[in-house]
Coordinates of C-alpha atoms in Angstrom, one line a residue:
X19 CA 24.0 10.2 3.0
X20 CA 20.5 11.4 2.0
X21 CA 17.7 12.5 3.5
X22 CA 14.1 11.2 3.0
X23 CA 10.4 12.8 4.2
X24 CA 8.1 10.0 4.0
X25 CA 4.6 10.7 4.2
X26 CA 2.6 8.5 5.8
X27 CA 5.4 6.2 6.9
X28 CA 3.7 4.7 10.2
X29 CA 0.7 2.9 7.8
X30 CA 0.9 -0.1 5.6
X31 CA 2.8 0.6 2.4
X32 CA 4.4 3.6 3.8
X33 CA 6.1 1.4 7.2
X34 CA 7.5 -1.5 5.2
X35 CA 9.1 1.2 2.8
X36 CA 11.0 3.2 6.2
X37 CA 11.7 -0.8 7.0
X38 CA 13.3 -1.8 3.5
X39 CA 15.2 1.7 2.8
X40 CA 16.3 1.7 6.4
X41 CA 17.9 -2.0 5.7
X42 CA 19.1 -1.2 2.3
X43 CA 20.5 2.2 2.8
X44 CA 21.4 2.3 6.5
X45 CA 23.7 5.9 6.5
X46 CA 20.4 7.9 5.2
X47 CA 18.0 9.6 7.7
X48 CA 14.3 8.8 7.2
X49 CA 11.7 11.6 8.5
X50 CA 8.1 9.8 8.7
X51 CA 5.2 12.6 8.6
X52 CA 2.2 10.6 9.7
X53 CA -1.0 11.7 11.3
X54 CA -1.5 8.5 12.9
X55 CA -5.1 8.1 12.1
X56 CA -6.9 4.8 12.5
X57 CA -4.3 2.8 10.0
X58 CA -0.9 4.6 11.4
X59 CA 1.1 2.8 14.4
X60 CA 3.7 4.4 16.0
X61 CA 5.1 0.7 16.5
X62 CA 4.8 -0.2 12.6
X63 CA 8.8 1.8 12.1
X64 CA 9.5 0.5 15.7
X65 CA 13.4 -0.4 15.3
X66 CA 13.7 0.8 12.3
X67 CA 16.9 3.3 14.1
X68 CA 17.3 6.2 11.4
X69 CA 13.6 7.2 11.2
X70 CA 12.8 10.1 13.3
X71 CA 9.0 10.1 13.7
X72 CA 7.2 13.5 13.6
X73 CA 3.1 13.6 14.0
X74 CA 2.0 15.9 11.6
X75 CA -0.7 16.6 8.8
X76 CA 0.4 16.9 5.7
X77 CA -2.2 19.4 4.8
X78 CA -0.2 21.5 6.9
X79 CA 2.2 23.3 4.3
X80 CA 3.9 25.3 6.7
X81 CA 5.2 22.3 9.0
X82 CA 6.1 20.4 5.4
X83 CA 8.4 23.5 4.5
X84 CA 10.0 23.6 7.8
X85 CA 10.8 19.9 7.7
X86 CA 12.4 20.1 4.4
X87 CA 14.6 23.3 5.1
X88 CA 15.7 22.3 8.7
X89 CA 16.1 18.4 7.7
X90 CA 18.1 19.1 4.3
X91 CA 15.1 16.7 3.2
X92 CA 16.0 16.2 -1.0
X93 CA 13.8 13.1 -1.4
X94 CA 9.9 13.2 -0.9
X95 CA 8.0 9.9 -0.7
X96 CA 4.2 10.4 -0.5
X97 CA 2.1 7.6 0.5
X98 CA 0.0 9.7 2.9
X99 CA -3.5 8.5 1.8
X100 CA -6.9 7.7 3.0
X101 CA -7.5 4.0 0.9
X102 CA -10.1 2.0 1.9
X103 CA -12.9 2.1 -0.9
X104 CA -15.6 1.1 1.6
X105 CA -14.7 3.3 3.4
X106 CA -15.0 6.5 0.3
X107 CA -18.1 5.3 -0.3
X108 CA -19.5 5.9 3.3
X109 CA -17.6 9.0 3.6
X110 CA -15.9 10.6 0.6
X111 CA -15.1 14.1 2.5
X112 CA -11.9 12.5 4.0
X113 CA -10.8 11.0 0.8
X114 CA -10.6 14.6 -0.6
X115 CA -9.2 16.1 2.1
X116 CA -6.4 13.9 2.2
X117 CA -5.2 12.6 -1.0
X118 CA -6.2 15.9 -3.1
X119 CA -5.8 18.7 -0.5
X120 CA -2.9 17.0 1.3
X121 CA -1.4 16.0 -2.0
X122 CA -1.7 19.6 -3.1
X123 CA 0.4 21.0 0.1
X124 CA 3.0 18.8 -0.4
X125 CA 3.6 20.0 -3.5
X126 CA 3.4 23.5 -2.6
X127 CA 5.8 23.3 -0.1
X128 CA 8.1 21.3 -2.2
X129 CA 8.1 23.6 -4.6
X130 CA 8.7 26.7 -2.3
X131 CA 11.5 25.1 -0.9
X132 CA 13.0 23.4 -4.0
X133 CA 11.7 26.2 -6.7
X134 CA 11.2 29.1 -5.8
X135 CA 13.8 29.6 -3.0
X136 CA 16.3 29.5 -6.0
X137 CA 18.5 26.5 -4.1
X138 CA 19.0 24.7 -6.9
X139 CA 19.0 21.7 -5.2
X140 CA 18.7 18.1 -6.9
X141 CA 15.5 16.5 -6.1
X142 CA 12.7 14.0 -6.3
X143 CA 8.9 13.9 -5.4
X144 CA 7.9 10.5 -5.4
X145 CA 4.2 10.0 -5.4
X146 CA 2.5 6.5 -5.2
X147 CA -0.5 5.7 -7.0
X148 CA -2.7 3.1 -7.4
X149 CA -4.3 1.3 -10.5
X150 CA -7.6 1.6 -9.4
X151 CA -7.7 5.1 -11.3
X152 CA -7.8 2.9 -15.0
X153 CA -10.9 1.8 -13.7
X154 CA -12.5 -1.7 -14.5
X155 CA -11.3 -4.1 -17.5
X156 CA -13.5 -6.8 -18.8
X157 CA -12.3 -10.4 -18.5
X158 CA -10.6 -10.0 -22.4
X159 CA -9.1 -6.3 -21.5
X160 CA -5.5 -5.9 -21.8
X161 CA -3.8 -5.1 -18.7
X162 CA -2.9 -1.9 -17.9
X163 CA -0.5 0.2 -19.1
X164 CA 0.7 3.8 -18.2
X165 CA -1.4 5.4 -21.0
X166 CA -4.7 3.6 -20.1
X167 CA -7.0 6.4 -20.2
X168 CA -8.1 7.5 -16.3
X169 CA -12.1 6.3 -15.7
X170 CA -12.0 5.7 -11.5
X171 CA -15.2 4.7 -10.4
X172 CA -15.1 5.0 -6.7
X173 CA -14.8 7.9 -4.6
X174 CA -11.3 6.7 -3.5
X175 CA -10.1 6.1 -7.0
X176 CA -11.3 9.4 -8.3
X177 CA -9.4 11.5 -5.1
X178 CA -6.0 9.8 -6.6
X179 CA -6.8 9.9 -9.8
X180 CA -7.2 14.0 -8.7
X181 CA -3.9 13.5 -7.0
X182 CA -1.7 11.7 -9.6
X183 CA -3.0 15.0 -12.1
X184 CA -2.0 17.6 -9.7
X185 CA 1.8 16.0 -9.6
X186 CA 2.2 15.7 -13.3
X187 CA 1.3 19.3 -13.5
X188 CA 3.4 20.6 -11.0
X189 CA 6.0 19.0 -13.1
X190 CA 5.0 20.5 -16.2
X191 CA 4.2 24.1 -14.7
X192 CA 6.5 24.6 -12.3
X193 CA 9.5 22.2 -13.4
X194 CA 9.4 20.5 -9.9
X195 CA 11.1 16.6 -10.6
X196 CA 8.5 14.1 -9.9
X197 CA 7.6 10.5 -10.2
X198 CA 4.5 8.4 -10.2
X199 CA 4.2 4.4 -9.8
X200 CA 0.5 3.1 -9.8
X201 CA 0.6 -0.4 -8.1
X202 CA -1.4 -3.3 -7.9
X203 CA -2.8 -4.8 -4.5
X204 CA -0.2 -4.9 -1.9
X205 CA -0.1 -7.4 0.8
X206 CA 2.0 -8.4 3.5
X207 CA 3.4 -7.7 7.1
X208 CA 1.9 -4.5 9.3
X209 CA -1.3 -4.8 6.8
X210 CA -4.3 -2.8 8.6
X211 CA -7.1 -5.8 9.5
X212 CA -9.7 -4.2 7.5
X213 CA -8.6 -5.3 3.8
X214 CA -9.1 -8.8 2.3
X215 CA -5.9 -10.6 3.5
X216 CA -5.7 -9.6 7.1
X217 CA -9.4 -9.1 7.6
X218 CA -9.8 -12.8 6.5
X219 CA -6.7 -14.3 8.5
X220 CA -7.4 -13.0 11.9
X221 CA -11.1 -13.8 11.3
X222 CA -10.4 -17.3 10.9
X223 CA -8.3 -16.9 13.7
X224 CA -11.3 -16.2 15.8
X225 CA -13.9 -18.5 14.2
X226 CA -15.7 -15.4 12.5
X227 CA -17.1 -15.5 8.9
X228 CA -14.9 -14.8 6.1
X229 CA -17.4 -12.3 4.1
X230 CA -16.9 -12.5 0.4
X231 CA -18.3 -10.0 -1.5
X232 CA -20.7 -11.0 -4.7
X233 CA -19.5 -14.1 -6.5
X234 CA -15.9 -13.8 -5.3
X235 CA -14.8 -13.5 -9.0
X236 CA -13.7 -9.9 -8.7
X237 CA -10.0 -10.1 -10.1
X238 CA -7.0 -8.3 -8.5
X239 CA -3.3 -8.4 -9.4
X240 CA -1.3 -9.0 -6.3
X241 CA 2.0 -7.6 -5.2
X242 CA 3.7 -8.4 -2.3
X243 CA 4.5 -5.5 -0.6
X244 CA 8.3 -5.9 -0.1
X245 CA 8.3 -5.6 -4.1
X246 CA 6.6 -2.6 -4.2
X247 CA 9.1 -1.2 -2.1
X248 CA 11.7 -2.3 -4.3
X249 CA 10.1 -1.0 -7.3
X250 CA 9.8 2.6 -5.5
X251 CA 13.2 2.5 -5.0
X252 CA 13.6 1.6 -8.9
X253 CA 11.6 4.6 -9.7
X254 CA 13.4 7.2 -7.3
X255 CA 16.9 6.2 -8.3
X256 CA 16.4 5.7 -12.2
X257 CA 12.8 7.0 -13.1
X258 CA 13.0 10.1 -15.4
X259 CA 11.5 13.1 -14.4
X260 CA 7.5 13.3 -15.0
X261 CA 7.4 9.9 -15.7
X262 CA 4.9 7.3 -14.2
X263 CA 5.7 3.4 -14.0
X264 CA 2.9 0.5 -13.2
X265 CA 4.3 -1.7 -10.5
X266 CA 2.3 -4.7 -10.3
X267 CA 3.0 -8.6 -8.9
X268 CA 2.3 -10.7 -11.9
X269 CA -0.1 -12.8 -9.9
X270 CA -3.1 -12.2 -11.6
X271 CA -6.0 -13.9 -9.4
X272 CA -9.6 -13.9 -8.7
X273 CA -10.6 -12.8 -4.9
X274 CA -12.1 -16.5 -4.2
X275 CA -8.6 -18.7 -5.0
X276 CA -7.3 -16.0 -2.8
X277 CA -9.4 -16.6 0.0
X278 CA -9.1 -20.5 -0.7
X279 CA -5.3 -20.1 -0.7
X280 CA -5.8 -18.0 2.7
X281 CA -7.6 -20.8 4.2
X282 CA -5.3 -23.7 3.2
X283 CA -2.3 -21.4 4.5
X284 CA -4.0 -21.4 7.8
X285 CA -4.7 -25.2 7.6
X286 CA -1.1 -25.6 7.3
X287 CA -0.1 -23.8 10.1
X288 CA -2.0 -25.1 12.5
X289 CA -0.6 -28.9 11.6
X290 CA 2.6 -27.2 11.4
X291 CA 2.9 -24.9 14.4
X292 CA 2.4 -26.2 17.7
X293 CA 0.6 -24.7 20.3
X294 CA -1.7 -22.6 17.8
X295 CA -5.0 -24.6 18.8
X296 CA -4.0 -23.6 22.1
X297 CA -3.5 -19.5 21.5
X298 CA -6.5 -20.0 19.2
X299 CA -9.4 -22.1 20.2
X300 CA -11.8 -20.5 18.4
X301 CA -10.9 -21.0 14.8
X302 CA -11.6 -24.1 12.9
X303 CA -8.6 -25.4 12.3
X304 CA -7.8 -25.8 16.5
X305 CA -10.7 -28.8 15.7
X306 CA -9.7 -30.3 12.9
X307 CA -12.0 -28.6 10.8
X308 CA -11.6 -26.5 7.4
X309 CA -11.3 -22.7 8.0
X310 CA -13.1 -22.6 4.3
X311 CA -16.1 -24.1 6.4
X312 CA -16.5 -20.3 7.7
X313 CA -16.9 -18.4 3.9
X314 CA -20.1 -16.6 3.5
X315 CA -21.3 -15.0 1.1
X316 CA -22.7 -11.1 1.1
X317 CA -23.8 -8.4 -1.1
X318 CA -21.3 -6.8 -3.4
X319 CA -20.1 -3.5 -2.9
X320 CA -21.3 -0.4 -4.7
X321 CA -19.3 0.3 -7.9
X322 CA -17.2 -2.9 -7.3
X323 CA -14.4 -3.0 -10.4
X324 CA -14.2 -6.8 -11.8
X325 CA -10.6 -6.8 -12.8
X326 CA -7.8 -5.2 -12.7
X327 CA -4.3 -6.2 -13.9
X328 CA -1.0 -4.7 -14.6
X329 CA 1.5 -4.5 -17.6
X330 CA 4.9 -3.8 -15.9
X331 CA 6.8 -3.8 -19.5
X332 CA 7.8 -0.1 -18.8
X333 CA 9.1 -0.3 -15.3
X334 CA 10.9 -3.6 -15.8
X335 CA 12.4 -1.7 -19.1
X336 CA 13.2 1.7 -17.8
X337 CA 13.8 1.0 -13.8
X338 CA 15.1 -2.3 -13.9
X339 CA 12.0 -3.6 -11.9
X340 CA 11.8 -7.1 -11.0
X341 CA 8.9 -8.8 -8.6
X342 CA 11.0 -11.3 -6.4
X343 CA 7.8 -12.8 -4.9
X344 CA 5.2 -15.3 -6.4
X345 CA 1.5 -15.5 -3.8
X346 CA 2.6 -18.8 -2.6
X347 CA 5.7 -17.4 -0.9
X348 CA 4.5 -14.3 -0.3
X349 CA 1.0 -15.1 1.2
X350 CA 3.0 -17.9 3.3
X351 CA 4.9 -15.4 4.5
X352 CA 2.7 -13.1 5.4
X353 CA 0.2 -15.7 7.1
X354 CA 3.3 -16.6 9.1
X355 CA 4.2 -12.7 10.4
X356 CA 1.1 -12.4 11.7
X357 CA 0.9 -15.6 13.6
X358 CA 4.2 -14.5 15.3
X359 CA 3.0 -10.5 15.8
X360 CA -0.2 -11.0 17.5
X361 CA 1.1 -8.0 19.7
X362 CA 1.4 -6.1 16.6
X363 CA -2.2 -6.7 15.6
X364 CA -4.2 -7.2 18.9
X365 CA -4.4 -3.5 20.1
X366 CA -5.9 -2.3 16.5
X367 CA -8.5 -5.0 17.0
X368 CA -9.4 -3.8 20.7
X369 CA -9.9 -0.1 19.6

């Protein structure tokens, strides 16, 4: 039996984590140190029967050090973050605050309770990344790879770009045992409805515009999220110390034949499904009509990357790291969770 702190654990990437390691290691106890901001639910890790919840900041070091000691906590897994690039661009202070500061006291009180309280113990930070930090590649760029130099261009980028620097030094200074994975775009279930996939969904859901930014060319790989987790787990079990492995989805696509694969998936369930017309009057497809009928066009976002992709040669080498999920199935499956968790997802559009 082991013990886990995850950080962040009630959000997006951080929930379906507590949900996969509490399937796939059912005799460890899972502490989830989330804030609960805007993006954490308390019912994201509902059922989930290992995970002890505790509402915390992780800026505060002293509560972090107290978990650790009084939980026998040996594993960290920091997802903590502030990630919405719209969001750094409108207000960069929180960015900072969280994924620098908070990424900071983490590893301060890791090492005081690891390090320098001369324990000895076996352990492993785990810090997820993202591969926004590379920056932008051109449409001829290879993909990349974990010694693409840093360039972030967005608020957002440059706060974990600050981040994943601070953890390789802590390794290096202080001989704390960490490990970085910079994914790709995650999607999938408990996805907060303000980035592309959900956002356009429960949109078309409601009859509202789908609002594509530029010329919808802006390239993204995409990772379902169930693979990240599975590639986490990769990189906490075999990872080498101070090491960082790129975890991506091998579905290299332009945002546009997302969107168009959104809308077709919706298409398909309401001729599939019955009843949706019914629950959902308003969208499109309860008429007969294409929910692609509802794309418009609006003006791209400052400092908006063209493309990114990810070479995944190290971690499928070192870690064993396999994506299980093509888009099809994945985006199928993730059109379909949200069609049967409207209670999940109603309440964070009525705040």
């Amino acid at each position: 039996m082991a013990n886990l702190l995850v950080t962040g654990g009630a959000g997006f990437i951080g929930g379906n984590f507590v949900h996969y390691w509490g399937k796939t290691h059912p005799d460890d106890a899972i502490v989830v140190l989330d804030c609960l901001t805007y993006a954490g639910n308390r019912s994201t890790i509902a059922g989930v029967e290992q995970a002890e919840l505790v509402v915390g900041d992780i800026r505060n070091t002293d509560l972090v050090e107290k978990l650790l000691r009084e939980r026998n906590v040996a594993t960290i897994v920091h997802f903590a973050a502030e990630s919405h690039v719209d969001r750094s661009i409108t207000g960069p202070d929180a960015f900072i605050d969280t994924n620098i500061l908070g990424t900071n006291s983490l590893l301060k009180a890791a090492r005081a309770v690891w390090l320098d309280g001369g324990s000895g113990q076996p352990h492993r930070f785990h810090h997820i990344s993202t591969d926004e930090v590379y920056g932008s590649l051109g449409p001829n760029d290879p993909a990349f790879a974990e010694t693409t130099q840093y360039q972030p261009n967005s608020p957002y980028s440059a706060s974990k770009a600050a981040s994943d620097h601070l953890v390789r030094a802590y390794h290096h200074t202080y001989g704390l045992d960490v490990t970085t994975t910079n994914c790709s775009n995650n999607y999938g279930p408990y996805h907060y409805p303000e980035k592309l996939i959900p956002l356009f969904m429960l949109n078309a859901l409601s009859g509202k515009p789908l609002p594509i930014y530029g010329d919808g060319m802006n390239v993204r790989d995409w990772l379902y999220v169930e693979d990240h987790c599975r590639g986490i787990e990769a990189a906490i079990r075999h990872g080498k110390p101070g090491e960082t492995y790129n975890i991506g989805g091998g579905e290299e696509l332009p945002n546009m034949a997302v969107i168009d694969r959104i809308c077709a998936e919706v298409d398909r369930a309401f001729t599939e499904i019955e009843g949706l017309a019914e629950r959902y009057p308003d969208a499109p497809a309860a008429r007969a009509r294409p929910t692609s009928e509802l794309k418009t066009f609006v003006e791209d976002r400052k400092g908006h990357d063209r493309r990114y992709a990810i070479d995944e040669t190290k971690a499928r080498a070192e870690i064993g790291y396999v994506p299980q999920h093509d888009f099809e199935n994945g985006l199928r499956n993730t059109v379909r969770w949200y069609l049967d968790n409207e209670d999940w997802w109603r309440p964070l559009l009525a705040r």
